[in-house]
Amino acid sequence: MPIRPYEEKDRDAVRYICLNSDGPCDADESGQHFLLTTYCDYYIEREGHNCFVFADENDNAVGYILCAEDFPCFREVFFSDFKPRIDPTHTAEHEWAAASISLHERFAAQYPAHLHIDLLPDYQGKGIGTQLMHTLLSKLREKKCRGIMLTVWKYNEGGIRFYEKYGFDRIGENENNIAFGKIFEY
């Protein structure tokens, strides 16, 4: 089962994974739209070249790693083109979308790239996340990227162990999330 670059044919599968990596999504249509707009769509629409999927035996994506390579560029496009897609009457979702990148803003100078990684539940705990991470980080090293970061919900013990095992350092936190970063040595 290969890891390969994201392709447009993976769009629906990647969006499905985004919503269901913690089990069946129970968010309503508006909540699903918010999750996809905040955590998925920018990456596959604007930086598909920095995204990879793990495909099953039928070449269907069952996991992914999504990356924005340059935070200032990401922030500008996210706020101008993606955040406005969220229903303007849902002020809490707008605030959450902005808060979702607040830790990234604090550390973007050292860690200009950031990532999201998800697998469907049946594929978790099998080393696939490590393979996806290795693929992305190898690509970023080739591009001479300075560093990469991510945030994880502070109660996601499995995710925290994964990032620590992979050599990411805790670099900060807020009330809900822990930021992890990795500097590339050249």
CSV table of C-alpha atoms in Angstrom, one decimal:
chain,number,residue,atom,x,y,z
A,1,MET,CA,0.0,0.0,0.0
A,2,PRO,CA,1.9,3.0,-1.2
A,3,ILE,CA,2.3,6.6,-0.1
A,4,ARG,CA,2.0,8.8,-3.0
A,5,PRO,CA,1.5,12.5,-3.8
A,6,TYR,CA,-2.0,13.9,-3.4
A,7,GLU,CA,-4.0,13.9,-6.6
A,8,GLU,CA,-7.3,15.7,-7.3
A,9,LYS,CA,-9.0,12.3,-7.5
A,10,ASP,CA,-8.3,12.0,-3.7
A,11,ARG,CA,-10.3,15.1,-2.7
A,12,ASP,CA,-13.4,13.4,-1.5
A,13,ALA,CA,-11.5,10.7,0.3
A,14,VAL,CA,-9.2,13.2,2.0
A,15,ARG,CA,-12.2,15.3,3.1
A,16,TYR,CA,-13.8,12.1,4.5
A,17,ILE,CA,-10.7,11.2,6.4
A,18,CYS,CA,-10.6,14.7,7.9
A,19,LEU,CA,-14.0,14.3,9.3
A,20,ASN,CA,-13.8,10.6,10.4
A,21,SER,CA,-10.2,10.0,11.7
A,22,ASP,CA,-11.5,9.9,15.2
A,23,GLY,CA,-14.4,7.7,14.3
A,24,PRO,CA,-17.7,8.6,12.6
A,25,CYS,CA,-18.2,12.3,12.5
A,26,ASP,CA,-21.2,13.5,14.5
A,27,ALA,CA,-21.0,17.2,13.4
A,28,ASP,CA,-23.9,18.6,11.6
A,29,GLU,CA,-23.5,20.0,8.1
A,30,SER,CA,-22.3,23.4,9.3
A,31,GLY,CA,-19.8,21.8,11.7
A,32,GLN,CA,-18.5,19.6,8.9
A,33,HIS,CA,-18.1,22.6,6.6
A,34,PHE,CA,-16.2,24.4,9.3
A,35,LEU,CA,-13.9,21.5,10.0
A,36,LEU,CA,-13.1,21.0,6.3
A,37,THR,CA,-12.6,24.7,5.7
A,38,THR,CA,-10.3,25.1,8.7
A,39,TYR,CA,-8.3,21.9,8.6
A,40,CYS,CA,-8.3,20.5,5.1
A,41,ASP,CA,-9.4,22.5,2.1
A,42,TYR,CA,-6.6,25.1,2.0
A,43,TYR,CA,-4.0,22.4,1.9
A,44,ILE,CA,-5.5,20.3,-0.9
A,45,GLU,CA,-6.6,23.3,-2.9
A,46,ARG,CA,-3.5,25.5,-2.6
A,47,GLU,CA,-0.7,23.3,-1.7
A,48,GLY,CA,-1.5,19.8,-3.0
A,49,HIS,CA,2.1,19.5,-4.1
A,50,ASN,CA,3.0,19.4,-0.3
A,51,CYS,CA,0.4,16.7,0.5
A,52,PHE,CA,0.7,13.0,0.5
A,53,VAL,CA,-1.8,10.1,0.9
A,54,PHE,CA,-1.6,6.5,2.0
A,55,ALA,CA,-3.7,4.5,-0.4
A,56,ASP,CA,-5.3,1.1,0.1
A,57,GLU,CA,-5.1,-1.8,-2.3
A,58,ASN,CA,-7.7,-0.1,-4.5
A,59,ASP,CA,-5.7,3.1,-4.6
A,60,ASN,CA,-8.2,4.9,-2.3
A,61,ALA,CA,-6.7,7.3,0.2
A,62,VAL,CA,-7.2,6.1,3.8
A,63,GLY,CA,-4.7,8.5,5.4
A,64,TYR,CA,-2.9,11.8,4.6
A,65,ILE,CA,-0.4,14.3,5.6
A,66,LEU,CA,-1.1,17.9,4.5
A,67,CYS,CA,1.4,20.7,4.7
A,68,ALA,CA,1.6,24.5,4.3
A,69,GLU,CA,5.2,25.3,3.5
A,70,ASP,CA,5.2,29.0,4.3
A,71,PHE,CA,3.1,30.3,7.2
A,72,PRO,CA,2.8,34.0,6.2
A,73,CYS,CA,1.5,33.0,2.8
A,74,PHE,CA,-0.8,30.4,4.3
A,75,ARG,CA,-2.2,33.0,6.8
A,76,GLU,CA,-2.9,35.6,4.1
A,77,VAL,CA,-4.7,33.2,1.9
A,78,PHE,CA,-6.5,31.4,4.7
A,79,PHE,CA,-8.0,34.7,6.0
A,80,SER,CA,-8.7,36.1,2.6
A,81,ASP,CA,-10.1,33.1,0.8
A,82,PHE,CA,-11.0,30.3,3.2
A,83,LYS,CA,-12.2,31.8,6.5
A,84,PRO,CA,-14.8,33.8,4.6
A,85,ARG,CA,-16.3,30.5,3.5
A,86,ILE,CA,-17.5,29.9,7.1
A,87,ASP,CA,-21.1,31.2,7.7
A,88,PRO,CA,-20.7,34.8,8.9
A,89,THR,CA,-23.5,34.3,11.4
A,90,HIS,CA,-21.4,31.6,13.2
A,91,THR,CA,-19.1,33.9,15.1
A,92,ALA,CA,-17.8,31.1,17.4
A,93,GLU,CA,-16.6,29.2,14.3
A,94,HIS,CA,-14.9,32.3,13.0
A,95,GLU,CA,-13.2,32.8,16.3
A,96,TRP,CA,-12.2,29.1,16.5
A,97,ALA,CA,-10.8,29.2,12.9
A,98,ALA,CA,-8.6,32.2,13.9
A,99,ALA,CA,-7.6,30.5,17.2
A,100,SER,CA,-6.7,27.3,15.3
A,101,ILE,CA,-3.6,29.0,13.9
A,102,SER,CA,-2.7,31.2,16.9
A,103,LEU,CA,0.1,28.9,18.1
A,104,HIS,CA,1.4,28.7,14.5
A,105,GLU,CA,1.6,32.5,14.4
A,106,ARG,CA,3.7,32.5,17.6
A,107,PHE,CA,6.3,30.2,16.2
A,108,ALA,CA,6.2,30.7,12.4
A,109,ALA,CA,9.6,32.5,12.3
A,110,GLN,CA,11.4,29.3,13.5
A,111,TYR,CA,8.9,26.8,12.1
A,112,PRO,CA,7.6,28.3,8.8
A,113,ALA,CA,5.9,25.0,7.7
A,114,HIS,CA,3.0,23.3,9.5
A,115,LEU,CA,1.2,20.0,9.0
A,116,HIS,CA,-1.9,18.0,9.6
A,117,ILE,CA,-1.9,14.2,9.6
A,118,ASP,CA,-4.9,11.9,9.8
A,119,LEU,CA,-5.7,8.2,9.2
A,120,LEU,CA,-8.9,6.4,9.2
A,121,PRO,CA,-9.2,4.4,12.5
A,122,ASP,CA,-8.6,0.9,10.9
A,123,TYR,CA,-5.2,2.2,9.6
A,124,GLN,CA,-4.0,3.8,12.8
A,125,GLY,CA,-1.2,2.2,14.9
A,126,LYS,CA,0.4,0.4,12.0
A,127,GLY,CA,3.4,2.6,11.2
A,128,ILE,CA,1.6,4.5,8.4
A,129,GLY,CA,1.8,7.8,10.2
A,130,THR,CA,5.6,7.4,10.5
A,131,GLN,CA,5.8,6.6,6.8
A,132,LEU,CA,3.7,9.7,5.9
A,133,MET,CA,5.8,11.9,8.3
A,134,HIS,CA,9.0,10.6,6.8
A,135,THR,CA,7.8,11.3,3.2
A,136,LEU,CA,6.8,14.9,4.0
A,137,LEU,CA,9.9,15.7,6.1
A,138,SER,CA,12.2,14.3,3.4
A,139,LYS,CA,10.5,16.6,0.8
A,140,LEU,CA,10.8,19.7,3.1
A,141,ARG,CA,14.5,18.9,3.7
A,142,GLU,CA,15.1,18.7,-0.1
A,143,LYS,CA,13.5,22.2,-0.3
A,144,LYS,CA,15.8,23.5,2.6
A,145,CYS,CA,12.8,24.3,4.7
A,146,ARG,CA,14.0,25.7,8.1
A,147,GLY,CA,11.5,23.9,10.3
A,148,ILE,CA,8.0,22.5,10.7
A,149,MET,CA,5.4,22.5,13.5
A,150,LEU,CA,2.0,21.2,14.3
A,151,THR,CA,-0.6,21.5,17.1
A,152,VAL,CA,-2.4,18.7,18.8
A,153,TRP,CA,-5.3,18.7,21.2
A,154,LYS,CA,-3.7,18.5,24.7
A,155,TYR,CA,-5.8,15.4,25.6
A,156,ASN,CA,-4.7,13.5,22.5
A,157,GLU,CA,-2.2,11.2,24.3
A,158,GLY,CA,-1.6,8.9,21.3
A,159,GLY,CA,-0.9,11.9,19.1
A,160,ILE,CA,1.4,13.5,21.7
A,161,ARG,CA,3.4,10.2,22.0
A,162,PHE,CA,3.6,9.9,18.2
A,163,TYR,CA,5.1,13.4,17.8
A,164,GLU,CA,7.5,12.9,20.7
A,165,LYS,CA,8.6,9.6,19.4
A,166,TYR,CA,9.2,11.1,16.0
A,167,GLY,CA,11.5,13.7,17.5
A,168,PHE,CA,9.3,16.8,17.6
A,169,ASP,CA,9.9,19.1,20.6
A,170,ARG,CA,7.2,20.8,22.6
A,171,ILE,CA,7.5,24.4,21.9
A,172,GLY,CA,4.4,25.9,23.4
A,173,GLU,CA,0.7,25.5,24.3
A,174,ASN,CA,-2.5,27.3,24.9
A,175,GLU,CA,-5.6,26.4,26.7
A,176,ASN,CA,-6.5,23.6,24.2
A,177,ASN,CA,-3.5,22.6,22.2
A,178,ILE,CA,0.2,21.8,22.5
A,179,ALA,CA,2.5,23.0,19.7
A,180,PHE,CA,5.3,20.7,18.6
A,181,GLY,CA,8.2,21.7,16.3
A,182,LYS,CA,11.1,20.2,14.5
A,183,ILE,CA,14.1,22.2,13.2
A,184,PHE,CA,15.9,20.8,10.2
A,185,GLU,CA,19.7,20.6,10.4
A,186,TYR,CA,21.7,21.2,7.3
